[in-house]
Amino acid sequence: MTSESNSDPDDSVQLPAVVASDYRRTNMDLKQQLVLWKKANYLMDNINLSQPFLNKLVDYGLFNRAMMDQIHAKHYSVERILVMLSLLGQQGDDVFNKFIHILMETKHFEVVKELRKTEKYTHYGEMLPPVFTYFLNLSEFLRMYPHIAIKLGEDEKHILETFIDGKIEMATRKISESNKVLEEKIVRLKKRISQLQQEICVRTERESLLQEKLRQSKEDIDSLKSRISELEEMNFQWKCEVRRLKHFRDEQEELEKWIQEERKERKIQDAPIGMFGRLPTFVSNKKAKNTSSVKLKLLSAQVRMAINKMYYAQGHIENLSYLERRLNSFIGKPRDVFDKETIQDLHNLKTLLIDTQKEKQSIKEELTEEEKEIVAKEHEIEILRQEILGKSMTPEYQPEGHSSLRTKMLQLLDDLNKLHELHVQRINVRHFKEINTMKEHISEINYAHNKDKEALKWRMRVKMGELHRREMLHRRMKHTILVLCRYNAKNLNATVTIEDARKVVRGIIGDARKLRKMVDQAEMLEKNPGGIGSAKEDDSEKERLERERLEREQEEKEATKAGKQKKKKRRKDVDYLKNERLMFVADRLKEEWRTLGLHLGLSMNRMDMVEIELPPDAKPDILGYAMLKAWRDEIKGKVSVKASRLVKGLLKMGRKDLAIIVLPIHRVELLEEEANEELEREKVEPKTSEEEEEDEGEEREDVVDVNAVSELARNVLGMQTRNDPVPVLPEVGATQGTV
């Protein structure tokens, strides 16, 4: 698809309407087909192959399921539109108007306007635009319709160029579409990255809130723990107070009992009204009463002693706790220097701390045992008091109640703290895992993008470097060949020595080898595009030219050394049948090209086919060039073998000058053969006096020509070695004054 598809009708070649209608057997006439294909470029850029559009094509009966499958089989929108245009008209009636109606319904108003305008200025018999050649094999099309080939003989080159341009533009459109897809993907990825970054920010804020909440929870837990310790101290104090009051009550009851006994002994009748009136009447014998009283007093004294002992033990525990706190604070204090004495002191302090903790634990165990004994003795006191007084005045009390409440509260707080920490830990793990996954994904995307970018940069640099080198080397070879072609074979052999000619030929062969090597490297890089990035393009142009000059000097030294030692080397296969040489030979043959074709083994029928393929007014040199090119492409074998056959054919025709041009490496052998043949003819047929005088005059002219032109040729060769511009060389037969 080229830009020429939208060209004016006046610039196109007029074709018969019958031809196009034969080729496009559809339900549209030629004018409608030409309208669609002329605006193919515009349709590819402006039609949207949406699902409603395709449904309309099926609903109107223009496409069936198989045709839609052909459209959907293509990967790019450009190819789908081209396939749709190529299949349009193979099914249904009134196709063009229905297609216009579908475009109107799908809101392609500009497309409809452009098609109407094109239909107005389109005439019958116009040539199909170059976009149509994307689906055609050009040679097959011309073979099917030979009258069109004769008609388009002059414009064949233009058709081939448009065909190639169509292919190239199609590939360009595919690449542009893939680039658009990649750009959209990059935009989506950037948007996704921004979303992920926003989500990361939200999660970070959420994490900070959770951290603050966790800190507050820890503070609440610490406050609750301090409150529990306060409650424990209050509980202990109240417990001690209850015990004091209980013993005060026991003493009061004993006092009341003694007062009652004294009143009975002294026979005091009036009992005072007060708290002593509450005491029950003591009914028992004296012996039992005295035994119970003594036992009650003994137990009360033991309980009081145990309580006092517990008071002293509790004070000692408090002192040990204070010492333990001081030791922990002193041991955990940071130090700048750790010498032997400091380490020994720390060791002693740790030993003291361990001993203090053990002593504290042992005192607590003793207190627990004492408390149990006190509880048991208090129970016995209660029983004795009930026997003596008749009722118990001690309130019910559970000594271990505060411990169970404290244990439950501590356990509940620990469980809540553990659950909260576990929940926060799980949230942090999941949050950091998602963040790391997102970061890895973003880094992978950035790495792949940078890698593709660097690979494209290296590919472009390598391609540009290769093109530049190839162009410079091609220019140099073309310049050298042009200088050689300005001489004919006789002038070249008469003015340049054999060694100089061989040097020039070796230089051309070396440049051809370099070109071939560069082509092989380019093909290898195209097959293995992964290795493009490893190519080094750091050498500047000056360094590259210097390196080539050193290589040429080394090759000249090796060639000179090989010539001195007279070593025969195997000759490599060189492309002696290039288009330039074949064109040179055909230009010199003129009307004798059929004779050369017969010597080469071509039949007259084949040469007639070659002549038919060309325009009727083609010149003989063009016909000869086409014949030689067809012979070169059809015959199998090495190039050197083909060149040898061509040389033999030219020798049979008596054209040794052209044979030397085809195989310049055999030039010396041909000259020696020619000299030997002349000597043989002179021996057989002696010359007359007039012929000898003519030969002497020619020799004098040749001597002047050799001396003048050989110096100029040496200068030309020196300029060629230095890459200097070469002056125009003289023609054959130039005298010394002219040179």
XYZ file of C-alpha atoms in Angstrom, residues 45-729:
685
model
C -7.079 4.334 8.351
C -10.705 5.315 9.029
C -12.852 2.145 9.206
C -13.330 0.649 12.658
C -13.939 -3.113 12.442
C -16.141 -3.174 15.511
C -18.536 -5.996 16.359
C -21.671 -4.011 15.344
C -20.057 -3.292 11.950
C -19.311 -6.986 11.341
C -22.805 -7.974 12.527
C -24.312 -5.557 10.003
C -22.263 -7.148 7.191
C -23.684 -10.560 8.105
C -27.255 -9.259 8.635
C -27.328 -7.630 5.202
C -26.167 -10.899 3.596
C -22.814 -9.613 2.332
C -20.727 -12.121 4.348
C -21.201 -15.647 5.660
C -19.493 -17.559 8.456
C -16.604 -18.859 6.304
C -15.821 -15.368 5.025
C -15.894 -13.957 8.563
C -13.473 -16.702 9.663
C -11.065 -15.584 6.919
C -11.266 -12.027 8.246
C -10.738 -13.019 11.878
C -7.782 -15.261 10.938
C -5.652 -12.152 10.379
C -3.822 -10.629 13.345
C -3.659 -6.988 12.261
C -6.509 -4.593 11.556
C -4.908 -3.551 8.251
C -4.958 -7.114 6.931
C -8.528 -7.642 8.149
C -9.760 -4.585 6.265
C -7.900 -5.669 3.100
C -9.385 -9.177 3.315
C -12.834 -7.656 3.875
C -12.431 -5.469 0.770
C -11.186 -8.442 -1.290
C -14.171 -10.619 -0.249
C -16.765 -7.848 -0.563
C -19.111 -8.542 -3.469
C -18.812 -12.327 -3.610
C -22.191 -12.732 -1.885
C -25.404 -10.751 -1.906
C -27.003 -8.215 -4.250
C -26.594 -4.455 -4.500
C -23.370 -4.800 -2.527
C -21.978 -1.292 -2.901
C -25.154 0.508 -1.784
C -25.602 -1.883 1.142
C -21.988 -1.290 2.161
C -22.576 2.496 2.051
C -25.742 2.051 4.129
C -23.849 -0.022 6.728
C -21.195 2.699 6.965
C -23.923 5.293 7.559
C -25.522 3.181 10.291
C -22.159 2.702 12.044
C -21.513 6.504 11.908
C -18.688 6.458 9.312
C -19.979 9.669 7.758
C -16.590 10.962 6.545
C -15.875 7.610 4.857
C -19.230 7.696 3.040
C -18.589 11.277 1.941
C -15.140 10.343 0.573
C -16.501 7.274 -1.271
C -19.287 9.342 -2.886
C -16.758 11.945 -3.983
C -14.439 9.262 -5.419
C -17.359 7.588 -7.225
C -18.210 10.896 -8.875
C -14.711 11.321 -10.379
C -14.022 7.645 -11.226
C -14.305 6.435 -14.844
C -14.418 2.994 -16.447
C -11.151 1.445 -17.596
C -8.871 2.864 -14.911
C -5.956 0.710 -13.741
C -6.319 -0.849 -10.294
C -4.196 0.999 -7.705
C -0.964 -0.473 -6.285
C -2.742 -1.565 -3.095
C -4.429 -4.311 -5.128
C -1.058 -5.864 -5.979
C -0.648 -6.968 -2.351
C -2.888 -9.961 -3.132
C -1.419 -10.751 -6.570
C 1.572 -12.636 -7.873
C 2.576 -10.205 -10.594
C 4.322 -12.681 -12.883
C 1.369 -15.101 -12.672
C -1.071 -12.287 -13.446
C 0.890 -11.217 -16.547
C 1.205 -14.851 -17.656
C -2.569 -15.311 -17.460
C -3.193 -12.113 -19.437
C -0.341 -11.718 -22.003
C -2.121 -8.875 -23.839
C -1.920 -6.862 -20.617
C 1.802 -7.688 -20.382
C 2.319 -6.296 -23.909
C 0.204 -3.273 -23.039
C 2.163 -2.583 -19.821
C 5.634 -3.341 -21.146
C 6.843 0.221 -20.759
C 5.414 0.607 -17.264
C 6.553 -2.765 -15.926
C 9.244 -1.174 -13.814
C 6.697 1.185 -12.255
C 4.346 -1.726 -11.483
C 7.146 -3.707 -9.869
C 8.128 -0.708 -7.749
C 4.546 -0.145 -6.616
C 4.188 -3.855 -5.868
C 7.317 -3.783 -3.680
C 6.240 -0.481 -2.091
C 2.896 -2.035 -1.275
C 4.578 -4.942 0.496
C 6.906 -2.593 2.383
C 4.108 -0.271 3.437
C 2.044 -3.236 4.590
C 4.933 -4.406 6.793
C 5.339 -0.821 8.030
C 1.680 -0.658 8.951
C 1.979 -3.951 10.837
C 4.974 -2.617 12.760
C 3.183 0.658 13.505
C 0.149 -1.250 14.781
C 2.341 -3.429 16.993
C 4.062 -0.256 18.258
C 0.672 1.256 19.067
C -0.283 -1.901 20.959
C 2.994 -1.744 22.887
C 2.465 1.943 23.676
C -1.044 1.213 24.943
C 0.369 -1.620 27.028
C 3.017 0.739 28.461
C 0.299 3.294 29.301
C -1.747 0.585 31.017
C 1.294 -0.609 32.938
C 2.119 2.949 34.020
C -1.459 3.405 35.161
C -1.279 0.104 37.023
C 2.017 1.187 38.616
C 0.431 4.448 39.782
C -2.513 2.509 41.202
C -0.164 0.143 43.002
C 1.807 3.082 44.367
C -1.408 4.655 45.654
C -2.378 1.346 47.212
C 1.074 1.139 48.808
C 0.585 4.626 50.271
C -2.852 3.648 51.610
C -1.451 0.458 53.112
C 1.436 2.406 54.642
C -0.992 4.825 56.279
C -3.047 1.891 57.472
C 0.079 0.295 58.883
C 0.958 3.495 60.756
C -2.568 3.588 62.195
C -2.250 -0.031 63.287
C 1.126 0.716 64.854
C -0.407 3.624 66.773
C -3.285 1.410 67.843
C -0.831 -1.271 68.946
C 1.118 1.295 70.975
C -2.064 2.471 72.661
C -3.038 -1.131 73.381
C 0.344 -1.778 74.976
C -0.059 1.347 77.104
C -3.520 0.166 78.172
C -2.103 -3.244 79.048
C 0.666 -1.645 81.108
C -1.864 0.536 82.936
C -4.017 -2.535 83.614
C -1.007 -4.418 84.936
C -0.154 -1.535 87.270
C -3.780 -1.416 88.408
C -3.682 -5.175 89.084
C -0.541 -4.764 91.174
C -2.274 -1.990 93.152
C -5.283 -4.227 93.681
C -3.021 -7.024 94.863
C -1.414 -4.715 97.429
C -4.821 -3.496 98.590
C -6.013 -7.091 98.832
C -3.031 -8.020 100.942
C -3.562 -5.013 103.225
C -7.251 -5.793 103.678
C -6.389 -9.407 104.367
C -3.957 -8.335 107.078
C -6.544 -5.947 108.494
C -9.150 -8.711 108.605
C -6.764 -10.920 110.512
C -6.033 -8.152 113.039
C -9.716 -7.519 113.599
C -10.349 -11.224 113.974
C -7.722 -11.523 116.711
C -9.023 -8.397 118.390
C -12.427 -10.062 118.437
C -10.938 -13.229 119.980
C -9.322 -11.189 122.742
C -12.605 -9.361 123.330
C -14.507 -12.643 123.561
C -11.973 -14.021 126.060
C -12.316 -10.835 128.082
C -16.111 -11.092 128.069
C -15.864 -14.734 129.109
C -13.575 -13.869 132.035
C -15.928 -11.079 133.122
C -18.882 -13.453 133.060
C -17.037 -16.053 135.160
C -16.027 -13.416 137.662
C -19.622 -12.217 137.945
C -20.819 -15.725 138.606
C -18.183 -16.341 141.254
C -18.987 -13.048 142.982
C -22.708 -13.550 142.419
C -23.316 -10.273 140.716
C -26.918 -10.309 139.517
C -27.269 -7.141 137.458
C -25.740 -7.777 134.077
C -24.774 -4.563 132.253
C -26.596 -3.847 129.045
C -24.128 -3.598 126.208
C -22.043 -5.740 124.024
C -21.428 -8.183 126.827
C -25.152 -8.923 126.938
C -24.825 -10.662 123.617
C -22.619 -13.407 125.058
C -24.390 -16.729 125.494
C -24.614 -18.568 128.811
C -21.612 -20.854 129.291
C -23.013 -24.283 130.121
C -20.445 -27.025 130.715
C -18.514 -28.573 133.469
C -15.438 -26.841 134.826
C -12.913 -29.376 133.616
C -14.059 -29.428 129.993
C -14.383 -25.668 130.087
C -10.868 -25.156 131.329
C -9.379 -27.598 128.758
C -11.109 -25.922 125.808
C -10.147 -22.484 127.072
C -6.492 -23.410 127.426
C -6.456 -24.979 123.976
C -8.176 -21.922 122.491
C -5.641 -19.594 124.125
C -2.754 -21.723 122.894
C -4.017 -21.760 119.313
C -4.669 -18.009 119.380
C -1.119 -17.364 120.609
C 0.322 -19.581 117.869
C -1.744 -17.776 115.223
C -0.597 -14.379 116.497
C 3.046 -15.488 116.400
C 2.610 -16.809 112.837
C 0.977 -13.553 111.760
C 3.799 -11.486 113.230
C 6.298 -13.752 111.505
C 4.447 -13.229 108.198
C 4.600 -9.458 108.724
C 8.354 -9.607 109.162
C 8.731 -11.968 106.141
C 6.627 -9.642 103.982
C 8.870 -6.715 104.871
C 11.930 -8.797 104.031
C 10.375 -9.715 100.638
C 9.808 -6.029 99.911
C 13.455 -5.281 100.701
C 14.576 -8.131 98.428
C 12.320 -6.846 95.594
C 13.814 -3.361 95.910
C 17.336 -4.855 95.821
C 16.418 -6.948 92.768
C 15.164 -3.873 90.898
C 18.338 -1.973 91.717
C 20.534 -4.869 90.541
C 18.604 -5.231 87.264
C 18.881 -1.515 86.528
C 22.604 -1.505 87.317
C 23.338 -4.647 85.257
C 21.317 -3.411 82.237
C 23.040 -0.005 82.217
C 25.144 0.527 79.005
C 28.932 0.814 79.441
C 31.602 2.265 77.188
C 34.528 0.178 78.446
C 34.588 -3.491 79.464
C 37.747 -4.296 81.357
C 38.531 -7.258 83.564
C 37.395 -5.569 86.790
C 34.105 -4.430 85.271
C 33.392 -7.918 83.984
C 34.197 -9.383 87.430
C 31.897 -6.854 89.139
C 29.098 -7.676 86.707
C 29.610 -11.358 87.372
C 29.399 -10.767 91.145
C 26.276 -8.648 90.733
C 24.609 -11.313 88.598
C 25.505 -13.947 91.208
C 24.037 -11.723 93.953
C 20.897 -11.194 91.848
C 20.451 -14.940 91.393
C 20.904 -15.536 95.146
C 18.410 -12.765 95.936
C 15.842 -14.265 93.590
C 16.331 -17.715 95.126
C 15.966 -16.317 98.672
C 12.858 -14.389 97.669
C 11.337 -17.512 96.140
C 12.114 -19.604 99.237
C 10.555 -16.963 101.540
C 7.431 -16.911 99.364
C 7.166 -20.688 99.625
C 7.562 -20.507 103.441
C 4.890 -17.803 103.591
C 2.547 -20.006 101.589
C 3.078 -22.900 103.999
C 2.637 -20.611 107.030
C -0.542 -19.241 105.533
C -1.919 -22.742 105.124
C -1.053 -23.564 108.763
C -2.698 -20.338 109.933
C -5.834 -21.201 107.990
C -5.942 -24.669 109.571
C -5.424 -23.269 113.099
C -8.059 -20.602 112.519
C -10.463 -23.336 111.508
C -9.734 -25.193 114.783
C -10.226 -21.933 116.711
C -13.595 -21.490 115.048
C -14.628 -24.992 116.082
C -13.517 -24.455 119.712
C -15.211 -21.066 119.857
C -18.412 -22.622 118.593
C -18.195 -25.310 121.284
C -17.499 -22.825 124.071
C -19.658 -19.857 123.071
C -22.286 -21.678 121.036
C -21.844 -19.705 117.811
C -19.149 -18.520 115.455
C -18.397 -14.816 115.136
C -15.747 -15.151 112.451
C -16.982 -14.057 108.999
C -16.641 -16.479 106.151
C -13.489 -15.695 104.197
C -11.790 -17.395 101.263
C -8.068 -16.808 101.558
C -7.353 -17.871 97.984
C -10.108 -15.862 96.279
C -7.922 -12.910 95.379
C -5.339 -15.240 93.816
C -7.881 -16.850 91.469
C -9.228 -13.451 90.387
C -5.755 -12.105 89.779
C -4.744 -15.213 87.804
C -7.827 -15.009 85.614
C -7.310 -11.326 84.875
C -3.630 -11.779 84.052
C -4.363 -14.770 81.841
C -7.106 -12.863 80.026
C -4.832 -9.876 79.448
C -1.997 -12.105 78.208
C -4.333 -13.894 75.805
C -5.644 -10.590 74.466
C -2.115 -9.268 74.026
C -0.978 -12.411 72.211
C -4.004 -12.414 69.904
C -3.497 -8.751 69.095
C 0.215 -9.203 68.386
C -0.480 -12.269 66.221
C -3.124 -10.360 64.257
C -0.804 -7.388 63.701
C 2.043 -9.726 62.729
C -0.123 -11.477 60.132
C -1.261 -8.142 58.728
C 2.360 -6.940 58.480
C 3.508 -10.165 56.808
C 0.706 -10.052 54.233
C 1.194 -6.337 53.650
C 4.988 -6.586 53.156
C 4.558 -9.648 50.955
C 2.167 -7.780 48.654
C 4.472 -4.756 48.581
C 7.491 -6.922 47.688
C 5.495 -8.689 44.960
C 4.452 -5.333 43.493
C 8.012 -4.017 43.636
C 9.366 -7.159 41.932
C 6.709 -6.890 39.222
C 7.531 -3.217 38.643
C 11.270 -3.960 38.517
C 10.705 -6.803 36.032
C 8.639 -4.522 33.793
C 11.275 -1.777 33.932
C 14.086 -4.268 33.268
C 12.314 -5.779 30.251
C 11.498 -2.314 28.883
C 15.111 -1.116 29.271
C 16.423 -4.339 27.750
C 14.178 -3.986 24.686
C 15.163 -0.329 24.358
C 18.896 -1.106 24.503
C 18.495 -3.972 22.032
C 16.693 -1.680 19.579
C 19.391 0.972 19.981
C 22.164 -1.546 19.281
C 20.246 -2.982 16.339
C 19.847 0.433 14.765
C 23.515 1.313 15.337
C 24.721 -1.978 13.873
C 22.435 -1.645 10.849
C 23.530 1.925 10.169
C 27.200 0.979 10.544
C 26.816 -1.977 8.187
C 24.978 0.128 5.622
C 27.639 2.828 5.781
C 30.494 0.339 5.377
C 28.780 -1.469 2.547
C 27.996 1.789 0.767
C 31.587 3.062 1.046
C 33.051 -0.245 -0.142
C 30.546 -0.430 -2.996
C 31.430 3.103 -4.091
C 35.120 2.280 -4.079
C 34.605 -0.897 -6.121
C 32.310 0.925 -8.514
C 34.920 3.644 -8.979
C 37.681 1.084 -9.628
C 35.544 -0.848 -12.109
C 34.619 2.407 -13.861
C 38.304 3.277 -14.280
C 39.032 -0.176 -15.688
C 36.048 -0.053 -18.035
C 37.334 3.184 -19.585
C 40.154 1.138 -21.077
C 39.502 -1.523 -23.583
C 41.434 -4.776 -23.404
C 44.131 -3.785 -25.903
C 44.837 -0.411 -24.307
C 44.943 -1.956 -20.807
C 47.434 -4.637 -21.848
C 49.540 -2.157 -23.789
C 49.874 0.449 -21.053
C 49.804 -1.485 -17.761
C 52.215 -4.215 -16.756
C 51.023 -7.654 -15.785
C 51.944 -7.186 -12.116
C 50.045 -3.859 -11.915
C 46.990 -5.410 -13.551
C 47.142 -8.329 -11.137
C 47.376 -5.900 -8.192
C 44.266 -4.078 -9.384
C 42.404 -7.353 -9.880
C 43.493 -8.598 -6.457
C 42.252 -5.347 -4.898
C 38.845 -5.800 -6.550
C 38.726 -9.435 -5.427
C 39.636 -8.418 -1.863
C 36.878 -5.787 -1.817
C 34.411 -8.355 -3.136
C 35.434 -10.776 -0.393
C 34.897 -8.071 2.207
C 31.466 -7.352 0.781
C 30.621 -11.049 0.844
C 31.845 -11.325 4.434
C 29.734 -8.347 5.464
C 26.661 -9.854 3.757
C 27.248 -13.186 5.552
C 27.592 -11.379 8.887
C 24.372 -9.444 8.228
C 22.516 -12.687 7.373
C 23.889 -14.349 10.513
C 22.770 -11.380 12.639
C 19.303 -11.503 11.060
C 19.043 -15.230 11.870
C 20.307 -14.666 15.420
C 19.006 -11.236 16.527
C 19.956 -11.935 20.189
C 23.641 -11.357 19.399
C 23.114 -7.871 17.964
C 23.584 -6.169 21.285
C 27.051 -7.682 21.661
C 28.426 -5.998 18.506
C 31.018 -3.333 19.175
C 30.627 -0.059 17.260
C 33.146 2.025 19.171
C 35.601 2.509 16.289
C 35.347 5.844 14.601
C 35.416 6.353 10.845
C 39.055 7.417 10.927
C 40.135 4.241 12.745
C 38.137 2.093 10.327
C 39.800 3.689 7.269
C 43.226 3.277 8.885
C 42.512 -0.400 9.560
C 41.426 -0.973 5.946
C 44.562 0.735 4.673
C 46.761 -1.532 6.828
C 44.861 -4.584 5.564
C 45.442 -3.542 1.935
C 49.161 -3.006 2.558
C 49.396 -6.427 4.198
C 47.616 -8.044 1.250
C 49.973 -6.313 -1.217
C 53.010 -7.542 0.723
C 51.698 -11.093 0.762
C 50.909 -10.940 -2.958
C 54.415 -9.638 -3.767
C 56.018 -12.330 -1.652
C 53.924 -14.994 -3.322
C 54.915 -13.688 -6.765
C 58.587 -13.845 -5.899
C 58.386 -17.385 -4.601
C 56.274 -18.372 -7.690
C 53.787 -20.403 -5.672
C 50.579 -21.437 -7.369
C 47.544 -20.912 -5.172
C 44.119 -22.340 -5.630
C 41.742 -19.852 -7.189
C 38.527 -19.174 -5.386
C 35.190 -18.941 -7.074
C 34.548 -15.260 -7.945
C 31.401 -13.786 -9.358
C 32.631 -13.130 -12.922
C 29.082 -12.927 -14.306
C 27.812 -9.807 -12.628
C 25.121 -7.728 -14.286
C 27.653 -5.015 -15.137
C 29.909 -7.410 -17.104
C 26.983 -9.011 -18.884
C 25.727 -5.544 -19.828
C 29.213 -4.598 -21.077
C 29.415 -7.757 -23.237
C 25.874 -7.238 -24.610
C 26.640 -3.602 -25.420
C 29.671 -4.691 -27.477
C 27.880 -7.591 -29.205
C 24.960 -5.561 -30.629
C 23.230 -7.728 -33.291
C 25.421 -10.811 -32.649
C 23.666 -11.794 -29.409
C 21.747 -14.648 -31.063
C 25.029 -16.117 -32.365
C 26.460 -16.032 -28.850
C 23.282 -17.661 -27.539
C 23.683 -20.545 -29.985
C 27.308 -21.012 -28.875
C 26.118 -21.052 -25.260
C 23.604 -23.820 -25.999
C 20.348 -21.819 -26.052
C 17.661 -22.713 -28.547
C 16.058 -20.249 -30.921
C 12.716 -20.802 -29.216
C 14.167 -19.775 -25.853
C 15.717 -16.652 -27.365
C 12.345 -15.832 -28.965
C 10.716 -16.118 -25.536
C 13.308 -13.695 -24.159
C 12.553 -11.271 -26.958
C 8.774 -11.575 -26.367
C 9.142 -10.778 -22.685
C 10.757 -7.426 -23.555
C 9.048 -4.436 -25.222
C 8.846 -4.516 -29.026
C 11.115 -1.495 -29.427
C 13.886 -2.935 -27.223
C 17.407 -2.346 -28.517
C 19.817 -5.204 -29.371
C 22.025 -4.531 -26.347
C 18.979 -4.877 -24.042
C 17.996 -8.120 -25.787
C 21.534 -9.474 -25.458
C 21.679 -8.523 -21.791
C 18.332 -10.239 -21.091
C 19.513 -13.374 -22.951
C 22.792 -13.532 -20.988
C 20.987 -12.938 -17.698
C 18.430 -15.676 -18.404
C 21.252 -18.082 -19.420
C 23.185 -17.287 -16.215
C 20.158 -17.819 -13.961
C 18.927 -21.010 -15.630
C 22.223 -22.902 -15.962
C 23.294 -24.710 -12.796
C 26.894 -24.937 -11.655
C 29.724 -22.801 -10.388
C 30.177 -19.260 -11.588
C 33.700 -19.992 -12.836
C 32.405 -22.858 -15.006
C 29.686 -20.615 -16.459
C 32.247 -17.882 -17.108
C 34.526 -20.392 -18.859
C 31.643 -21.441 -21.117
C 30.939 -17.796 -21.934
C 34.646 -17.229 -22.705
C 34.684 -20.242 -25.040
C 31.584 -18.959 -26.820
C 33.154 -15.530 -27.289
C 36.393 -17.108 -28.541
C 34.419 -19.141 -31.077
C 32.921 -15.883 -32.308
C 36.413 -14.347 -32.486
C 35.767 -11.798 -29.740
C 38.866 -12.186 -27.579
C 38.552 -8.614 -26.327
C 35.244 -9.487 -24.658
C 36.583 -12.818 -23.403
C 39.337 -10.958 -21.549
C 36.720 -8.708 -19.901
C 34.724 -11.722 -18.672
C 37.719 -13.534 -17.124
C 40.440 -10.933 -16.458
C 42.473 -13.442 -14.467
C 43.111 -15.425 -17.710
C 44.167 -12.335 -19.642
C 47.886 -13.190 -19.676
C 47.232 -16.720 -20.916
C 45.051 -15.425 -23.759
C 47.687 -12.882 -24.757
C 50.357 -15.570 -24.785
C 48.144 -17.796 -26.944
C 47.503 -14.885 -29.322
C 51.251 -14.155 -29.527
C 51.987 -17.827 -30.225
C 49.346 -17.899 -32.984
C 50.852 -14.774 -34.624
C 54.350 -16.340 -34.529
C 53.000 -19.476 -36.134
C 51.275 -17.439 -38.860
C 54.483 -15.473 -39.506
C 56.420 -18.706 -39.845
C 53.893 -20.087 -42.263
C 53.256 -16.812 -44.181
C 56.314 -14.461 -44.333
C 55.524 -10.726 -44.322
C 56.109 -8.400 -47.262
C 58.205 -5.246 -47.088
C 55.121 -3.008 -46.912
C 53.669 -4.941 -43.955
C 57.023 -4.757 -42.128
C 57.077 -0.961 -42.526
C 53.515 -0.716 -41.193
C 54.434 -2.895 -38.195
C 57.454 -0.717 -37.410
C 55.294 2.412 -37.483
C 52.749 0.790 -35.207
C 55.496 -0.275 -32.815
C 56.771 3.290 -32.618
C 53.294 4.560 -31.870
C 52.825 1.814 -29.285
C 56.087 2.696 -27.553
C 54.960 6.290 -27.164
C 51.571 5.142 -25.939
C 53.035 2.663 -23.438
C 55.497 5.134 -21.908
C 52.866 7.857 -21.526
C 49.922 5.800 -20.382
C 51.906 3.468 -18.068
C 53.036 6.464 -15.982
C 49.446 7.721 -15.788
C 48.216 4.218 -14.878
C 50.750 3.997 -12.052
C 49.479 7.326 -10.745
C 45.907 6.048 -10.996
C 46.814 2.905 -9.068
C 48.557 4.965 -6.381
C 45.495 7.195 -6.069
C 43.281 4.155 -5.890
C 45.395 2.783 -3.008
C 45.106 6.122 -1.179
C 41.349 6.408 -1.926
C 42.004 9.649 -3.949
C 39.739 10.691 -6.845
C 40.928 9.159 -10.135
C 41.334 11.412 -13.195
C 39.728 10.621 -16.490
C 41.929 8.266 -18.538
